Tab-separated table of C-alpha atoms in Angstrom:
chain	number	residue	atom	x	y	z
A	1	LYS	CA	-16.299	-11.343	-3.706
A	2	ALA	CA	-13.078	-12.458	-5.210
A	3	GLY	CA	-10.069	-10.375	-4.302
A	4	VAL	CA	-7.551	-8.634	-6.454
A	5	THR	CA	-5.712	-11.065	-8.686
A	6	GLN	CA	-2.365	-10.654	-10.255
A	7	THR	CA	-0.682	-12.697	-12.901
A	8	PRO	CA	1.890	-14.057	-13.125
A	9	ARG	CA	2.896	-14.499	-9.468
A	10	TYR	CA	6.558	-15.010	-10.252
A	11	LEU	CA	8.658	-13.913	-13.218
A	12	ILE	CA	12.329	-14.153	-14.111
A	13	LYS	CA	13.639	-11.995	-16.942
A	14	THR	CA	17.020	-10.910	-18.212
A	15	ARG	CA	18.300	-7.372	-18.589
A	16	GLY	CA	17.072	-5.590	-21.621
A	17	GLN	CA	13.855	-7.599	-21.952
A	18	GLN	CA	10.434	-6.217	-21.382
A	19	VAL	CA	7.647	-7.598	-19.149
A	20	THR	CA	3.901	-7.182	-18.849
A	21	LEU	CA	2.091	-7.699	-15.565
A	22	SER	CA	-1.664	-8.141	-15.205
A	23	CYS	CA	-4.117	-7.098	-12.538
A	24	SER	CA	-7.810	-7.822	-12.204
A	25	PRO	CA	-9.504	-5.616	-9.588
A	26	ILE	CA	-12.338	-6.562	-7.229
A	27	SER	CA	-15.660	-6.631	-9.085
A	28	GLY	CA	-17.125	-3.102	-9.072
A	29	HIS	CA	-13.858	-1.408	-8.278
A	30	ARG	CA	-12.986	1.099	-10.999
A	31	SER	CA	-9.639	2.475	-9.734
A	32	VAL	CA	-6.414	0.561	-10.029
A	33	SER	CA	-3.065	1.602	-8.636
A	34	TRP	CA	0.387	0.023	-9.015
A	35	TYR	CA	3.252	0.011	-6.537
A	36	GLN	CA	6.792	-1.259	-6.441
A	37	GLN	CA	7.938	-2.831	-3.159
A	38	THR	CA	11.572	-3.348	-2.436
A	39	PRO	CA	13.452	-3.876	0.878
A	40	GLY	CA	15.430	-0.658	0.418
A	41	GLN	CA	12.759	1.693	-0.944
A	42	GLY	CA	9.669	0.411	0.673
A	43	LEU	CA	6.386	0.879	-1.159
A	44	GLN	CA	6.705	3.321	-4.122
A	45	PHE	CA	3.653	4.581	-6.044
A	46	LEU	CA	3.870	3.938	-9.815
A	47	PHE	CA	0.549	5.048	-11.204
A	48	GLU	CA	-3.215	5.097	-10.838
A	49	TYR	CA	-5.892	4.470	-13.467
A	50	PHE	CA	-9.519	5.229	-13.486
A	51	SER	CA	-11.967	4.892	-16.376
A	52	GLU	CA	-9.063	3.860	-18.639
A	53	THR	CA	-7.210	7.104	-17.876
A	54	GLN	CA	-4.000	7.556	-15.961
A	55	ARG	CA	-4.777	10.009	-13.228
A	56	ASN	CA	-1.532	10.128	-11.293
A	57	LYS	CA	2.034	8.984	-11.850
A	58	GLY	CA	4.884	8.516	-9.427
A	59	ASN	CA	8.560	9.302	-9.961
A	60	PHE	CA	9.537	6.445	-12.210
A	61	PRO	CA	11.192	6.592	-15.638
A	62	GLY	CA	9.217	6.327	-18.841
A	63	ARG	CA	10.189	2.593	-19.120
A	64	PHE	CA	7.339	1.987	-16.733
A	65	SER	CA	3.914	2.360	-18.370
A	66	GLY	CA	0.449	1.005	-17.840
A	67	ARG	CA	-3.033	0.936	-19.169
A	68	GLN	CA	-6.562	0.134	-18.005
A	69	PHE	CA	-9.210	-1.615	-20.027
A	70	SER	CA	-12.952	-0.943	-20.137
A	71	ASN	CA	-13.548	-3.772	-17.667
A	72	SER	CA	-11.166	-2.078	-15.221
A	73	ARG	CA	-8.485	-4.719	-15.663
A	74	SER	CA	-5.100	-3.180	-15.803
A	75	GLU	CA	-1.652	-4.004	-17.210
A	76	MET	CA	1.733	-2.691	-16.299
A	77	ASN	CA	4.690	-2.865	-18.702
A	78	VAL	CA	8.354	-2.392	-18.043
A	79	SER	CA	10.666	-2.065	-21.035
A	80	THR	CA	14.411	-2.478	-21.184
A	81	LEU	CA	14.586	-4.170	-17.817
A	82	GLU	CA	17.400	-3.270	-15.440
A	83	LEU	CA	18.756	-5.222	-12.448
A	84	GLY	CA	17.226	-2.590	-10.145
A	85	ASP	CA	13.769	-3.393	-11.381
A	86	SER	CA	13.767	-6.584	-9.380
A	87	ALA	CA	10.909	-6.063	-6.902
A	88	LEU	CA	7.510	-7.131	-5.818
A	89	TYR	CA	4.902	-5.320	-7.915
A	90	LEU	CA	1.633	-4.760	-6.138
A	91	CYS	CA	-1.670	-3.870	-7.699
A	92	ALA	CA	-4.489	-2.339	-5.619
A	93	SER	CA	-8.044	-1.561	-6.442
A	94	SER	CA	-10.576	0.744	-4.845
A	95	LEU	CA	-14.151	1.750	-5.517
A	96	SER	CA	-13.241	5.239	-6.613
A	97	PRO	CA	-10.150	7.271	-6.978
A	98	THR	CA	-11.183	9.786	-4.399
A	99	ASN	CA	-8.858	10.219	-1.445
A	100	ALA	CA	-11.186	8.614	1.080
A	101	TYR	CA	-11.329	5.088	-0.282
A	102	GLU	CA	-9.135	2.352	1.052
A	103	GLN	CA	-7.227	0.147	-1.300
A	104	TYR	CA	-7.356	-3.620	-1.622
A	105	PHE	CA	-4.064	-5.170	-2.617
A	106	GLY	CA	-3.325	-8.263	-4.684
A	107	PRO	CA	-0.670	-10.764	-3.708
A	108	GLY	CA	1.856	-9.180	-6.072
A	109	THR	CA	4.106	-10.299	-8.873
A	110	ARG	CA	7.693	-11.092	-7.873
A	111	LEU	CA	9.916	-9.927	-10.683
A	112	THR	CA	13.555	-11.025	-10.760
A	113	VAL	CA	15.864	-9.486	-13.343
A	114	THR	CA	19.143	-11.338	-13.982
B	20	ALA	CA	5.000	17.442	-1.324
B	21	GLN	CA	3.601	14.874	1.114
B	22	SER	CA	5.478	12.448	3.341
B	23	VAL	CA	4.886	9.793	5.949
B	24	ALA	CA	7.347	8.783	8.653
B	25	GLN	CA	7.308	5.662	10.765
B	26	PRO	CA	10.155	6.373	13.175
B	27	GLU	CA	10.523	2.823	14.466
B	28	ASP	CA	11.691	0.028	12.240
B	29	GLN	CA	10.892	-2.524	14.858
B	30	VAL	CA	8.477	-2.693	17.809
B	31	ASN	CA	8.596	-5.523	20.364
B	32	VAL	CA	5.914	-6.142	22.915
B	33	ALA	CA	4.854	-8.949	25.122
B	34	GLU	CA	1.539	-10.664	24.517
B	35	GLY	CA	-1.198	-9.071	26.526
B	36	ASN	CA	0.510	-5.680	26.767
B	37	PRO	CA	-0.703	-2.591	24.927
B	38	LEU	CA	1.028	-1.752	21.677
B	39	THR	CA	1.671	1.477	19.783
B	40	VAL	CA	3.040	1.818	16.255
B	41	LYS	CA	3.887	5.433	15.506
B	42	CYS	CA	3.226	7.475	12.338
B	43	THR	CA	3.696	11.121	11.554
B	44	TYR	CA	2.793	12.874	8.301
B	45	SER	CA	3.286	16.049	6.369
B	46	VAL	CA	0.816	17.287	3.755
B	47	SER	CA	-0.760	20.502	2.454
B	48	GLY	CA	-4.466	20.316	2.999
B	49	ASN	CA	-6.565	17.693	4.656
B	50	PRO	CA	-4.956	14.329	5.246
B	51	TYR	CA	-6.603	11.042	4.456
B	52	LEU	CA	-4.754	8.511	6.578
B	53	PHE	CA	-4.675	4.707	6.463
B	54	TRP	CA	-3.086	1.760	8.225
B	55	TYR	CA	-2.326	-1.438	6.379
B	56	VAL	CA	-0.872	-4.700	7.672
B	57	GLN	CA	1.248	-7.179	5.726
B	58	TYR	CA	1.494	-10.717	7.020
B	59	PRO	CA	4.336	-12.971	5.791
B	60	ASN	CA	3.690	-14.189	2.285
B	61	ARG	CA	0.370	-12.325	2.143
B	62	GLY	CA	-0.713	-9.145	0.562
B	63	LEU	CA	-1.364	-5.845	2.354
B	64	GLN	CA	-4.667	-5.660	4.155
B	65	PHE	CA	-6.595	-2.536	5.096
B	66	LEU	CA	-6.913	-2.031	8.868
B	67	LEU	CA	-8.509	1.411	9.321
B	68	LYS	CA	-8.695	4.922	8.011
B	69	TYR	CA	-9.239	8.494	9.132
B	70	ILE	CA	-11.132	10.722	6.787
B	71	THR	CA	-12.871	13.275	9.059
B	72	GLY	CA	-14.760	13.439	12.263
B	73	ASP	CA	-13.865	11.613	15.456
B	74	ASN	CA	-10.173	11.572	16.060
B	75	LEU	CA	-10.246	8.021	17.467
B	76	VAL	CA	-10.823	5.487	14.681
B	77	LYS	CA	-11.549	1.873	15.266
B	78	GLY	CA	-10.679	-0.836	12.809
B	79	SER	CA	-10.231	-4.519	12.231
B	80	TYR	CA	-8.841	-7.027	14.728
B	81	GLY	CA	-9.226	-4.707	17.745
B	82	PHE	CA	-6.906	-2.063	16.340
B	83	GLU	CA	-7.558	1.655	16.715
B	84	ALA	CA	-5.748	4.829	15.753
B	85	GLU	CA	-5.709	8.301	17.102
B	86	PHE	CA	-5.497	11.256	14.717
B	87	ASN	CA	-3.771	14.325	16.262
B	88	LYS	CA	-3.788	17.294	13.925
B	89	SER	CA	-1.475	19.513	16.053
B	90	GLN	CA	1.150	16.805	16.243
B	91	THR	CA	0.502	15.646	12.730
B	92	SER	CA	0.364	12.089	13.986
B	93	PHE	CA	-1.714	8.956	13.407
B	94	HIS	CA	-0.518	6.320	15.791
B	95	LEU	CA	-1.840	2.787	15.679
B	96	LYS	CA	-2.775	1.197	18.998
B	97	LYS	CA	-4.200	-1.923	20.479
B	98	PRO	CA	-4.967	-2.452	24.201
B	99	SER	CA	-3.852	-6.027	24.386
B	100	ALA	CA	-1.413	-7.504	21.797
B	101	LEU	CA	-1.663	-11.054	20.430
B	102	VAL	CA	1.144	-13.142	19.030
B	103	SER	CA	-0.842	-13.327	15.797
B	104	ASP	CA	-0.509	-9.502	15.496
B	105	SER	CA	3.127	-9.952	14.545
B	106	ALA	CA	3.441	-8.502	11.086
B	107	LEU	CA	4.692	-5.513	9.061
B	108	TYR	CA	2.540	-2.412	9.498
B	109	PHE	CA	2.311	0.520	7.014
B	110	CYS	CA	0.924	3.984	7.571
B	111	ALA	CA	-0.242	5.689	4.343
B	112	LEU	CA	-1.411	9.134	3.316
B	113	THR	CA	-3.559	9.874	0.331
B	114	ASN	CA	-3.897	13.386	-1.100
B	115	ALA	CA	-4.788	14.589	-4.563
B	116	GLY	CA	-5.097	11.011	-5.644
B	117	LYS	CA	-1.521	10.052	-4.763
B	118	SER	CA	-0.717	7.565	-1.968
B	119	THR	CA	2.446	7.776	0.036
B	120	PHE	CA	3.466	4.977	2.319
B	121	GLY	CA	5.740	4.920	5.314
B	122	ASP	CA	8.681	2.558	5.334
B	123	GLY	CA	6.826	0.123	7.549
B	124	THR	CA	7.228	-1.029	11.140
B	125	THR	CA	7.833	-4.649	12.014
B	126	LEU	CA	5.775	-5.605	15.064
B	127	THR	CA	6.850	-8.683	17.038
B	128	VAL	CA	4.623	-9.856	19.808
B	129	LYS	CA	6.337	-12.431	22.100
B	130	PRO	CA	4.419	-14.985	24.160
């Protein structure tokens, strides 16, 4: 099976712009979660989607949003970019959103905000 | 609120020696605990999980972890370390659909 894919892999944006990141889960996986990884803050949970519905959200401002499509693919959007948004954004998929399922991570999108 | 702590930023061991990477957690209710590994320039990979049952869980690459409810710990172990085990290790807790990760522990195995 193909793994989780994320596009683009690298992105450079300027402050104030917006960005959309894409994630394709493993075939058959219906739950998609997004994380922000930075050296100082570690892995921070952004949100989780299942059946096109956001089930959980982390402690991020409203500038961070996402959605999931009927084929389970997901997008994440960040508006009005700030320098502090520079990070590795990871997408993870799992069979189901129940607590017991492990997550499979994509390679990430490295976002640099200048 | 739930939390995960990995008290050691760095663990150094010699090849062939046993290794332990520590993890403690705090949660209301039953914990679902995971270990993931991140190799340089590669994504996080699932190693093992504890859901219920036997407190000793076996996972990929010869790793195992021991769940201790009284000490609220889930330490990762391997009897004999390999140089190729050098990587960043994350402990994670999932509850009510939210995943919380520890800050990670860098394991360095020297030949």
